[in-house]
mmCIF file of C-alpha atoms in Angstrom:
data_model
loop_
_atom_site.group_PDB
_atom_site.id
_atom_site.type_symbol
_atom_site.label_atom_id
_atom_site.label_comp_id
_atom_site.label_asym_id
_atom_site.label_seq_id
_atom_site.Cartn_x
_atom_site.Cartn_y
_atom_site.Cartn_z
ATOM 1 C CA UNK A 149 -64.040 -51.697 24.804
ATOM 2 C CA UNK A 150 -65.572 -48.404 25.947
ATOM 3 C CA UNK A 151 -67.081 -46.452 23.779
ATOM 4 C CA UNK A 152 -65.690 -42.435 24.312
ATOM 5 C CA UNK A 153 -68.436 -40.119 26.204
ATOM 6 C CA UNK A 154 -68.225 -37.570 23.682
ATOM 7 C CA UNK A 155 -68.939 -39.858 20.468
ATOM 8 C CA UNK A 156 -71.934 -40.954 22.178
ATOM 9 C CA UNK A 157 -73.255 -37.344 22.847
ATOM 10 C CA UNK A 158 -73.027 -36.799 18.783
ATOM 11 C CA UNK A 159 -74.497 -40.175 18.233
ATOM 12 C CA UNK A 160 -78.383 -37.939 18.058
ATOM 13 C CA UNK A 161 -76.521 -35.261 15.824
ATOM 14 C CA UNK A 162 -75.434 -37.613 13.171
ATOM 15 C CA UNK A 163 -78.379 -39.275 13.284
ATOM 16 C CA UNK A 164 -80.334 -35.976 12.183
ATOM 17 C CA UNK A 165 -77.810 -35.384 9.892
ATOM 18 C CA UNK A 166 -78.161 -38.865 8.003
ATOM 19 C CA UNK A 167 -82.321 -38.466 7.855
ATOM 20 C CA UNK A 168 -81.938 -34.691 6.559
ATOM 21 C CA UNK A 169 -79.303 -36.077 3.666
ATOM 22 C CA UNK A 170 -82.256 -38.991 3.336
ATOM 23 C CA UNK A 171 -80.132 -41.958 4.368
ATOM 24 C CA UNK A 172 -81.315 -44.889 6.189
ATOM 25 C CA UNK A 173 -78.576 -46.948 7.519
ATOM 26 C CA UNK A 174 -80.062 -49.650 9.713
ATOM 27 C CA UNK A 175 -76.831 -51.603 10.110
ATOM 28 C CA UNK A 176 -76.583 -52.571 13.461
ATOM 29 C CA UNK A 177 -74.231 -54.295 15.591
ATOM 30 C CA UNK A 178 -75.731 -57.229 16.880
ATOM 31 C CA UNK A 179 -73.837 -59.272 19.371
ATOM 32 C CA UNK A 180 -70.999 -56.533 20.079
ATOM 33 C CA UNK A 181 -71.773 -57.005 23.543
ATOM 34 C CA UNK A 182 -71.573 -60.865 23.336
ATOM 35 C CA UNK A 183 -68.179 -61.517 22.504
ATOM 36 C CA UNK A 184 -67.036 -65.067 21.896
ATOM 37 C CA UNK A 185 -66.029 -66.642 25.605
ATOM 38 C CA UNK A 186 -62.889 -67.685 26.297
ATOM 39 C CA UNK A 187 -62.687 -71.333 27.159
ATOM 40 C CA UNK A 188 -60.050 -70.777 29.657
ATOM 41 C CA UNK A 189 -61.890 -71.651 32.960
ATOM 42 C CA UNK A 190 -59.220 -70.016 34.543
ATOM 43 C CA UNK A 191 -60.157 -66.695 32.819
ATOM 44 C CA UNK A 192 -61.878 -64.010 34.821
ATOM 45 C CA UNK A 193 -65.720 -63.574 34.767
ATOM 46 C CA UNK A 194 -66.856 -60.839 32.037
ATOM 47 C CA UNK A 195 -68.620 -58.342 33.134
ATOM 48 C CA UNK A 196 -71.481 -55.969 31.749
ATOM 49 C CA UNK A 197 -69.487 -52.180 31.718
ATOM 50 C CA UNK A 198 -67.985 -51.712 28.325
ATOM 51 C CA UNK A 199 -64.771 -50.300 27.778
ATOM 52 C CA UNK A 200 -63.257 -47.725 27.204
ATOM 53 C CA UNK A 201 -61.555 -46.552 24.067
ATOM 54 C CA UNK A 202 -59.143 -43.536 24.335
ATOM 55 C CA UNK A 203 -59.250 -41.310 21.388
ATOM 56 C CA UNK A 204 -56.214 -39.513 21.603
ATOM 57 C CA UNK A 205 -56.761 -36.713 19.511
ATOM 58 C CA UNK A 206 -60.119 -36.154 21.769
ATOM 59 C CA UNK A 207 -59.157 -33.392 24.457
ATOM 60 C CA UNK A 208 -57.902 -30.282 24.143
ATOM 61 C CA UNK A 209 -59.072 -29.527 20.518
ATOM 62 C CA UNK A 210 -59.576 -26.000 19.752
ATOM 63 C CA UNK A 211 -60.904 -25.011 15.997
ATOM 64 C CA UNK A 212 -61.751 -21.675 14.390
ATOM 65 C CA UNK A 213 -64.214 -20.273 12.597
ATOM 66 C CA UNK A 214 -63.368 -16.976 10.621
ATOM 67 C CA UNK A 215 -66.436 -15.661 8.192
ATOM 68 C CA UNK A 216 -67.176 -12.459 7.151
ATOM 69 C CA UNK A 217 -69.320 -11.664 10.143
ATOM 70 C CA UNK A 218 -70.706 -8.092 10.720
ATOM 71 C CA UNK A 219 -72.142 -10.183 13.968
ATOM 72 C CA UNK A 220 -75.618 -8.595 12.901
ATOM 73 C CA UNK A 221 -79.125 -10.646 13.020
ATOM 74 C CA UNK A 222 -77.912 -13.714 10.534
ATOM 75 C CA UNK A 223 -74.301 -14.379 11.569
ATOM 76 C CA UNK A 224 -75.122 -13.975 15.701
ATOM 77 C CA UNK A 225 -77.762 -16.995 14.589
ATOM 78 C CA UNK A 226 -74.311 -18.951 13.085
ATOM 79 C CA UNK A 227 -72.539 -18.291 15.752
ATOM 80 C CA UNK A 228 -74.961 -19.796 18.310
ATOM 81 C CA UNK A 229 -74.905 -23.042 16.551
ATOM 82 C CA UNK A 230 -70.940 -22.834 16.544
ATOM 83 C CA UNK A 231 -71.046 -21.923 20.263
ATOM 84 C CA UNK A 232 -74.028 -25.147 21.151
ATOM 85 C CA UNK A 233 -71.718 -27.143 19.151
ATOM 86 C CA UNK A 234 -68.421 -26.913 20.466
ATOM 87 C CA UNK A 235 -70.184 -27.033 24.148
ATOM 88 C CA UNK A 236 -72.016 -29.937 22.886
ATOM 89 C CA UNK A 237 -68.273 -31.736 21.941
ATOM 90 C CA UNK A 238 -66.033 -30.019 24.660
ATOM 91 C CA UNK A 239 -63.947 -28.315 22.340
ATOM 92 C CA UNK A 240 -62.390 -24.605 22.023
ATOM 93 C CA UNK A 241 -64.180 -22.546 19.399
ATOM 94 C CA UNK A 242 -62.102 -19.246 18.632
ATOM 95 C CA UNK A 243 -64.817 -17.201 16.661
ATOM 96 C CA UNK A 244 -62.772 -14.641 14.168
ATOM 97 C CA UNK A 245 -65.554 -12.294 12.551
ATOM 98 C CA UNK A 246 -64.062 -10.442 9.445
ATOM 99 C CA UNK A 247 -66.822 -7.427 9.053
ATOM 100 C CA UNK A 248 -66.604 -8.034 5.821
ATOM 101 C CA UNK A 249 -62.983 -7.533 4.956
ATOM 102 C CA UNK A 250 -61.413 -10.047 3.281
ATOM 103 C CA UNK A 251 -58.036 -8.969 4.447
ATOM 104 C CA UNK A 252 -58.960 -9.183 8.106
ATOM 105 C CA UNK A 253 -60.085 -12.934 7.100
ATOM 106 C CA UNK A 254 -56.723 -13.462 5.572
ATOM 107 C CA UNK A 255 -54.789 -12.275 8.452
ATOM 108 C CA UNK A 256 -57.208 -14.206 11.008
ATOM 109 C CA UNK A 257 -56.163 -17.782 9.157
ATOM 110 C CA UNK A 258 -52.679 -17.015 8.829
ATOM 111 C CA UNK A 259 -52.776 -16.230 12.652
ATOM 112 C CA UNK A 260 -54.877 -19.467 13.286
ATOM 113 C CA UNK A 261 -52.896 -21.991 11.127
ATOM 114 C CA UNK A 262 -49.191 -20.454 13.442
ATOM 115 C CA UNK A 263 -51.399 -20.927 16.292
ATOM 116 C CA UNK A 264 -51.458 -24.234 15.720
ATOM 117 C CA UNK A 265 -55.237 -25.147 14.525
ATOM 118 C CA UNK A 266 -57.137 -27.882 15.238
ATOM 119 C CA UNK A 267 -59.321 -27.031 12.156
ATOM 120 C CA UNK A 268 -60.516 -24.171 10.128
ATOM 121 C CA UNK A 269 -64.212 -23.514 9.425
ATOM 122 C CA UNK A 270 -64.071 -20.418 6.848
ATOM 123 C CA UNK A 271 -66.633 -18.989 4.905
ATOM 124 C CA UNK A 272 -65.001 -17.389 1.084
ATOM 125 C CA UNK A 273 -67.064 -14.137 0.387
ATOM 126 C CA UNK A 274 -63.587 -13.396 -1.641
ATOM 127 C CA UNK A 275 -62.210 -16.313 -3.414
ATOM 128 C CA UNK A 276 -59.565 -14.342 -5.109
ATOM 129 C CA UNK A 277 -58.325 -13.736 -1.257
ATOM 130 C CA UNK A 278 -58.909 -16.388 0.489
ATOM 131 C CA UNK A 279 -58.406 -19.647 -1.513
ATOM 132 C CA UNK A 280 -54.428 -19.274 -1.020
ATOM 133 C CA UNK A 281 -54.099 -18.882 2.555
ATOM 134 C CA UNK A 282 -56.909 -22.223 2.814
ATOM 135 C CA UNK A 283 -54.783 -24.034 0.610
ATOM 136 C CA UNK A 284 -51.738 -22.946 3.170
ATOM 137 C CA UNK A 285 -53.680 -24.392 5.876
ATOM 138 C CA UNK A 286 -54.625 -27.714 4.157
ATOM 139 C CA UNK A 287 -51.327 -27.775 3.223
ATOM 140 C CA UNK A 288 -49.907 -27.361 6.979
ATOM 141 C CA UNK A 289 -52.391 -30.466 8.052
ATOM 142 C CA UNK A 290 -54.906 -28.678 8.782
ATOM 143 C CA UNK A 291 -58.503 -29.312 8.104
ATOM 144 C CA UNK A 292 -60.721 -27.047 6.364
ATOM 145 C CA UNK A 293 -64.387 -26.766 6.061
ATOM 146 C CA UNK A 294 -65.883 -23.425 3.762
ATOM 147 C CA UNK A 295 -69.751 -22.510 4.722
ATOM 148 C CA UNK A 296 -71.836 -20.105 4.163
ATOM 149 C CA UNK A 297 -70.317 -18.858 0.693
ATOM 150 C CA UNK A 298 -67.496 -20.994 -0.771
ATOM 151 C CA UNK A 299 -70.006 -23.273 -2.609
ATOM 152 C CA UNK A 300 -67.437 -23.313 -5.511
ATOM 153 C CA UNK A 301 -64.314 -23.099 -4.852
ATOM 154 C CA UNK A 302 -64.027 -25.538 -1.452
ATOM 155 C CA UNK A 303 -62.579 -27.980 -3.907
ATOM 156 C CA UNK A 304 -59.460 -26.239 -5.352
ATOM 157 C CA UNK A 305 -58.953 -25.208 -1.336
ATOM 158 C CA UNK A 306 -58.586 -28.764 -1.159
ATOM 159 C CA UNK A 307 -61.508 -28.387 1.793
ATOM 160 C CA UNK A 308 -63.448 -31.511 3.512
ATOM 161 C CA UNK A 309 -67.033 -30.281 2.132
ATOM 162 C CA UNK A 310 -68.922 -27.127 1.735
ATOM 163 C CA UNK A 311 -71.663 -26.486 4.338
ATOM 164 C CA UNK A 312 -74.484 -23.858 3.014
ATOM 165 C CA UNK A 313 -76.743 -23.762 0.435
ATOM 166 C CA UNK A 314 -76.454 -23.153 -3.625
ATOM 167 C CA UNK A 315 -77.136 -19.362 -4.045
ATOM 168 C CA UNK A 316 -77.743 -19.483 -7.457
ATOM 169 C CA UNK A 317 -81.035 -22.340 -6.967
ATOM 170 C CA UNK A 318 -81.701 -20.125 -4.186
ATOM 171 C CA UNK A 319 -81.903 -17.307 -6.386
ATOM 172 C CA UNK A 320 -84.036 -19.303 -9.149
ATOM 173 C CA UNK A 321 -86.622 -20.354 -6.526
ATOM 174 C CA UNK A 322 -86.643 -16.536 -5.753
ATOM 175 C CA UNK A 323 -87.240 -15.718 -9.280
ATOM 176 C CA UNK A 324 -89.982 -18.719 -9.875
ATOM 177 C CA UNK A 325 -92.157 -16.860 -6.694
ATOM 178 C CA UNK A 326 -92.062 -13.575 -8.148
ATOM 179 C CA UNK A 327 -93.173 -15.110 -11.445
ATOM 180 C CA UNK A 328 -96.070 -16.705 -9.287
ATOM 181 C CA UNK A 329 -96.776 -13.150 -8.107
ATOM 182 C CA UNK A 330 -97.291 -11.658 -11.681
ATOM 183 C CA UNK A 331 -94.032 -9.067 -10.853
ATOM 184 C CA UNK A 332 -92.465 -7.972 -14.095
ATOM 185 C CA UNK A 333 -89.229 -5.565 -12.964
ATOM 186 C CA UNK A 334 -87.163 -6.613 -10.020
ATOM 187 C CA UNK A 335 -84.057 -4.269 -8.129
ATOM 188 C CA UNK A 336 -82.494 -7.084 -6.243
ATOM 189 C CA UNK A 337 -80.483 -4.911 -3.839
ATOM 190 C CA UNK A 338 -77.327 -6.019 -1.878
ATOM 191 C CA UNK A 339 -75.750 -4.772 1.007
ATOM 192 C CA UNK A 340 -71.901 -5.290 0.163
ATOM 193 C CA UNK A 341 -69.684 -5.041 -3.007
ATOM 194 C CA UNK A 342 -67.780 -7.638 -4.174
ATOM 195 C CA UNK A 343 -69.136 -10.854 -2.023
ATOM 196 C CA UNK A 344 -69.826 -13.634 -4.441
ATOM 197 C CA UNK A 345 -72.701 -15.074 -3.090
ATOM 198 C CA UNK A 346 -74.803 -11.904 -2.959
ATOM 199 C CA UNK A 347 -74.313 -11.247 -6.868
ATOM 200 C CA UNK A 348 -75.449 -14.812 -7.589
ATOM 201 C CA UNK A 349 -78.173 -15.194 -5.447
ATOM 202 C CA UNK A 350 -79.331 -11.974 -8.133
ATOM 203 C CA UNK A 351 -77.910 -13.603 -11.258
ATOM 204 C CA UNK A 352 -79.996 -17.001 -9.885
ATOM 205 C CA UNK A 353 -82.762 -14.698 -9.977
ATOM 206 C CA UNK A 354 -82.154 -13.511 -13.453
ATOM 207 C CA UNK A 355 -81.962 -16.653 -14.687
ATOM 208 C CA UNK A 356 -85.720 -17.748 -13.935
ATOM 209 C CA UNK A 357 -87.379 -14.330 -13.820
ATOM 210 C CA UNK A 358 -89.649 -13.725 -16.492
ATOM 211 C CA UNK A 359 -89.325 -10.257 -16.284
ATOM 212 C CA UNK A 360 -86.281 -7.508 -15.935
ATOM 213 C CA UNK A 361 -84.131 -7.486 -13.379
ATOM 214 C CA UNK A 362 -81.619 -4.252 -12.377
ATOM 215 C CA UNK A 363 -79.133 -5.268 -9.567
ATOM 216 C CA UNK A 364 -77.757 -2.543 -7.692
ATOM 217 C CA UNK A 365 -75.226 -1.966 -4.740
ATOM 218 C CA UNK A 366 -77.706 -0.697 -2.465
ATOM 219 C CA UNK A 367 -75.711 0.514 0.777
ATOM 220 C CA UNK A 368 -74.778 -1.703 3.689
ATOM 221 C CA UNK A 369 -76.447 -2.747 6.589
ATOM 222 C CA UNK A 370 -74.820 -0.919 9.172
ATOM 223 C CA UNK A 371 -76.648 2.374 7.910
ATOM 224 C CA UNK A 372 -80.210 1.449 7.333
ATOM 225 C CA UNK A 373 -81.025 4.994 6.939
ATOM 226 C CA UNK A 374 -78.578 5.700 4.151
ATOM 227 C CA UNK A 375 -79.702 2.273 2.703
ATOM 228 C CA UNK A 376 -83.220 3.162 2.844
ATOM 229 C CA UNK A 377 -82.594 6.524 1.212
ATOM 230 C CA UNK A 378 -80.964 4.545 -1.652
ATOM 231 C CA UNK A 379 -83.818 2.158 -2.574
ATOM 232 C CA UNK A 380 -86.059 5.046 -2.602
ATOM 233 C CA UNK A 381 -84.035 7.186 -5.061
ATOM 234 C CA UNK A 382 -83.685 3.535 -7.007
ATOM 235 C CA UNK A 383 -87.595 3.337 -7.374
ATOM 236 C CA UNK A 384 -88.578 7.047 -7.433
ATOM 237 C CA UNK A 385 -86.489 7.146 -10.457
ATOM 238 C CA UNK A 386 -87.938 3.823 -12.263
ATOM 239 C CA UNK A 387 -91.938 3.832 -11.703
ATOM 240 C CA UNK A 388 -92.149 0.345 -13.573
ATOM 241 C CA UNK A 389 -90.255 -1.712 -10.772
ATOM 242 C CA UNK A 390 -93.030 -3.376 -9.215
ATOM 243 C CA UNK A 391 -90.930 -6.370 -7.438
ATOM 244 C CA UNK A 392 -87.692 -5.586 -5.137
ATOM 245 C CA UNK A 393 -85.671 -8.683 -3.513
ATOM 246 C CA UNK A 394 -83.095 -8.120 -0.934
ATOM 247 C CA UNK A 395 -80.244 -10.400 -0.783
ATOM 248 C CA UNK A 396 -80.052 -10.008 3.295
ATOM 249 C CA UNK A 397 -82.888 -9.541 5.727
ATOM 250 C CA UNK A 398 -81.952 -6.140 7.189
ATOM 251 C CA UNK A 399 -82.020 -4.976 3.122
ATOM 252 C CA UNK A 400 -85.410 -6.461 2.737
ATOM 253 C CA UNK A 401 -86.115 -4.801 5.461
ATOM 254 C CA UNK A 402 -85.076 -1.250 4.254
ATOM 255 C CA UNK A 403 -86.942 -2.150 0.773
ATOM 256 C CA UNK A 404 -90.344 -2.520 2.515
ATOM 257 C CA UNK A 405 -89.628 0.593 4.391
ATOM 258 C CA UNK A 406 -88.597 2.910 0.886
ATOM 259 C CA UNK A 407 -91.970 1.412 -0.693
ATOM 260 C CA UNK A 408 -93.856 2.155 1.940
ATOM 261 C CA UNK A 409 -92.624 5.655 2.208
ATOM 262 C CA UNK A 410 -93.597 6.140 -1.351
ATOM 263 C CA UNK A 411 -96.578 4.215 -1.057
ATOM 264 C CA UNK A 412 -95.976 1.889 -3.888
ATOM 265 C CA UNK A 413 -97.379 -1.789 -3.951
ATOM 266 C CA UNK A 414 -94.258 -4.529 -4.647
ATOM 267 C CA UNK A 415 -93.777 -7.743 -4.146
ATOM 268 C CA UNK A 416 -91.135 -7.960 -1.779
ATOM 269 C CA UNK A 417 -88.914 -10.905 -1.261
ATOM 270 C CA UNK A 418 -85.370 -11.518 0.764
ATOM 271 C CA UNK A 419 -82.963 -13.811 1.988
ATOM 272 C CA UNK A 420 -82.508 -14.964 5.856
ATOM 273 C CA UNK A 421 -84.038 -14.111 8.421
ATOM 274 C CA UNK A 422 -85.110 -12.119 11.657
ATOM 275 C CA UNK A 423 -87.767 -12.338 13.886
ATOM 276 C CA UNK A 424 -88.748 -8.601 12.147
ATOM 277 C CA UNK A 425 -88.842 -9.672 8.807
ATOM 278 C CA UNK A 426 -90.829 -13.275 9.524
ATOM 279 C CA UNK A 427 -93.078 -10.863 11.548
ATOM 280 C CA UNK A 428 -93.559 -8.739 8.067
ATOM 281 C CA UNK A 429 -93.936 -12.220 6.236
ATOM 282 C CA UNK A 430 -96.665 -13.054 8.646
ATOM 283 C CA UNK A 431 -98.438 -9.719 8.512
ATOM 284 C CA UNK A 432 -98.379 -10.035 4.751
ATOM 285 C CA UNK A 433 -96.495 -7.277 3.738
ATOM 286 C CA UNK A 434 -93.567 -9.281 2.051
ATOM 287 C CA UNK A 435 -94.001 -12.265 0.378
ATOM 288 C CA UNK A 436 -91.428 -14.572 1.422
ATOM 289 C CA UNK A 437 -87.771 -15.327 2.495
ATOM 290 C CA UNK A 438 -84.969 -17.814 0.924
ATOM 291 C CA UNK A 439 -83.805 -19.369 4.542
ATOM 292 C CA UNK A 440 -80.473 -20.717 4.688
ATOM 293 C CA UNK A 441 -80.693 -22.123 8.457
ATOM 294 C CA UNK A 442 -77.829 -20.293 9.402
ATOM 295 C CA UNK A 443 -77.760 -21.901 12.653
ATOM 296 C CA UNK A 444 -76.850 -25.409 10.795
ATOM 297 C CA UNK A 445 -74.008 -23.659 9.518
ATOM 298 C CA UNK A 446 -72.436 -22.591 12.096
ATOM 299 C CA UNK A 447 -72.694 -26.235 14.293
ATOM 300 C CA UNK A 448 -72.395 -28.312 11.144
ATOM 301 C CA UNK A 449 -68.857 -27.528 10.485
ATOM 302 C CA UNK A 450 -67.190 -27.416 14.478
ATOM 303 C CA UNK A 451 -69.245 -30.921 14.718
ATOM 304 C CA UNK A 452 -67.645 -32.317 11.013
ATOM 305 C CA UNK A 453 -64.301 -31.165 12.495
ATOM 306 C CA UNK A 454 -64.575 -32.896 15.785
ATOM 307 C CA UNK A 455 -65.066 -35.940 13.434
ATOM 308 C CA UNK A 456 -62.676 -35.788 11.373
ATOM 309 C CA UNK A 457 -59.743 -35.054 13.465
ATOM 310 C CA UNK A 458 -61.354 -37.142 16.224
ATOM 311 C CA UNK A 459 -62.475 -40.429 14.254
ATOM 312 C CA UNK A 460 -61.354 -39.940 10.376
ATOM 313 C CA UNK A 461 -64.647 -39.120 9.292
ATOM 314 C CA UNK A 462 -65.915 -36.880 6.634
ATOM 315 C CA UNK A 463 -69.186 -36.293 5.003
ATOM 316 C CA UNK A 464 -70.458 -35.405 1.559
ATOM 317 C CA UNK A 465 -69.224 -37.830 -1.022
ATOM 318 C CA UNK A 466 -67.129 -35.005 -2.583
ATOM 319 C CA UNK A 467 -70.363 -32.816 -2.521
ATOM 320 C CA UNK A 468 -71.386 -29.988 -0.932
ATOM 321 C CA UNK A 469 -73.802 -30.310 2.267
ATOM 322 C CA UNK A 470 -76.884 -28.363 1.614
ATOM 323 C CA UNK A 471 -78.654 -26.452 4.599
ATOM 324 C CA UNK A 472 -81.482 -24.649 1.666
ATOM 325 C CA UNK A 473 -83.114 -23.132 0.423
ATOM 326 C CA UNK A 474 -86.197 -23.640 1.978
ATOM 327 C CA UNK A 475 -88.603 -20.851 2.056
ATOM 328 C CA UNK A 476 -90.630 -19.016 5.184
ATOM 329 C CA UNK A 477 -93.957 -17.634 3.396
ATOM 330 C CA UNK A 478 -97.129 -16.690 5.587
ATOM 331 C CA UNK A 479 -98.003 -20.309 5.520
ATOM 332 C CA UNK A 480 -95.350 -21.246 8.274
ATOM 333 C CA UNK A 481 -94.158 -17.535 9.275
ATOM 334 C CA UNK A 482 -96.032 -18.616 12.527
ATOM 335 C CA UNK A 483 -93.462 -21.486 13.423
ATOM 336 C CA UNK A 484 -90.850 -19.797 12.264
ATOM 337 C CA UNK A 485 -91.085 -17.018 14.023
ATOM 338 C CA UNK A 486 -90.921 -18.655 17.603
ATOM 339 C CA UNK A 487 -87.449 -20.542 16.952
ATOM 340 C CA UNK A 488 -85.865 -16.844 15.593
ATOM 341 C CA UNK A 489 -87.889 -15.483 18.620
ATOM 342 C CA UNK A 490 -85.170 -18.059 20.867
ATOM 343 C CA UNK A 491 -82.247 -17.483 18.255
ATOM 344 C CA UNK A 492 -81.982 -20.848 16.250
ATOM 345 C CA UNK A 493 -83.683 -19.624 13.032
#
């Protein structure tokens, strides 16, 4: 039989995906090509091109990915991987950012699954909002993959896996450094209200932090000014925080700004990143970042899709696949720095 183009083109993706989960499958498939001869002289002579097998659920796919995408720094990162992947597979990817409105989302997948969906890719900054409608589309045959935030609720959605990271072990790695750096009052700042995974990567913090910690809506990204402004008033009005963490690189950002403008010394660590911030990281004026790889986020899913509608396949064992935390500090900003510089970190 033939084996399908396109299979073979993610053959090298799901081979980096097994050695990054730390499998080693070395089944192989020894004589496949020698298949037993007939012993009808009569039959024709065999010859070397394989065929072909005809997936019929191959062509014309066309999934969608709906986050809560302000398409600043990190998500226009996520959505390069979505966009390599589906060119990568030949398949239609409909990207649906949200701005942060849950509502928009909710609209978005009920528009997707009457559209007729090949598969969902959503991330769940609202739970409360967005579960339902997932479960609708599960529940109208389509497939569903959460990422970015959605880390604990994929399973009630009735999902295929989870692809992002744990923000809460995030968080605690954040808190371990900043115990490493003698800090003894944090303001973790975020830059939106009411998104799940911001307030744990702060309670993660909490949890292993030696010290205080104050979290604090700090303004959103789109007005770095304002936000600024607002971590400034935070820390003019508390002269013990020595530590700030933002929960978003353009936040961290704004934090190292607001210190410097009142010349005060903090250790300064974020989430994500930029090609700014790693540049900061490498200068050694902020102390590290919690990276997610972003870009796995976005390609994982349309490629765990393809899969699954394509060949039955799912990953994950019922767990969630983990792209972090890992952590850029000035001992590999250098690297780093040259993939964001080309837009895959």
């Amino acid at each position: 039989m033939k084996t399908s183009k396109k299979l073979l083109a993610i053959l090298p993706a799901l081979a980096l995906v097994a050695a990054s989960c730390g499998g080693s499958d070395d089944n192989s498939s020894e004589g496949s090509t020698d298949t037993a001869a007939s012993v009808d002289s009569a039959a024709p002579a065999a010859t070397d091109a394989p065929e072909e097998v005809d997936q019929t659920q191959g062509g014309d796919l066309t999934f969608h990915m709906i986050t809560h995408s302000d398409d600043g720094p990190f998500w226009s990162v996520l959505k390069r991987g979505a966009d390599a992947a589906a060119a990568d597979l030949g398949v239609t990817l409909v990207w649906k950012p949200g701005v942060n409105d849950a509502q928009v989302m909710v609209q978005d997948i009920e528009a997707a699954i009457a559209e007729g969906s090949d598969g969902i890719a959503a991330s769940l900054p609202d739970p409360d909002a967005l579960v339902g409608p997932l479960q609708s589309a599960v529940g109208a045959g389509v497939p569903v993959i959460t990422l970015n935030s959605g880390s604990n609720d994929y399973q009630e959605i009735g999902a295929l896996t989870h692809v992002g990271q744990s923000e809460v072990i995030a968080g605690n790695g954040a808190g371990q450094r900043f115990n490493d750096a003698g800090a003894t009052k944090i303001l973790c700042g975020q830059q939106e209200q009411g998104n799940v995974a911001l307030t744990e990567r702060c309670e993660g913090l909490a949890e292993t932090f030696s010290g205080e910690v104050v979290i604090e809506f700090m303004g959103l990204d789109a007005d770095t000014s304002e936000q600024q402004n607002t971590i400034n008033a935070a820390l003019a009005a508390d002269t013990d925080i020595d530590g700030f963490m933002g929960v978003g690189p353009v936040i961290t950002l704004s934090g190292l700004r607001a210190a410097q403008d009142l010349s005060r010394d903090l250790t300064i660590g974020g989430f994500d990143l930029t090609p700014e911030l790693i540049g900061e990281i490498e200068a050694g004026n902020i102390a590290f970042t919690v990276d997610q790889q972003q870009y796995l986020q976005g390609y994982m899913p349309v490629l765990l899709l393809f899969l699954n509608v394509t060949n039955q396949n799912t990953l994950g064992g019922g767990l969630p696949i983990l792209t972090g935390p890992g952590f850029v500090t000035p001992d590999n900003a250098a690297e780093i720095l040259a993939l964001s510089e080309v837009g895959t970190r």
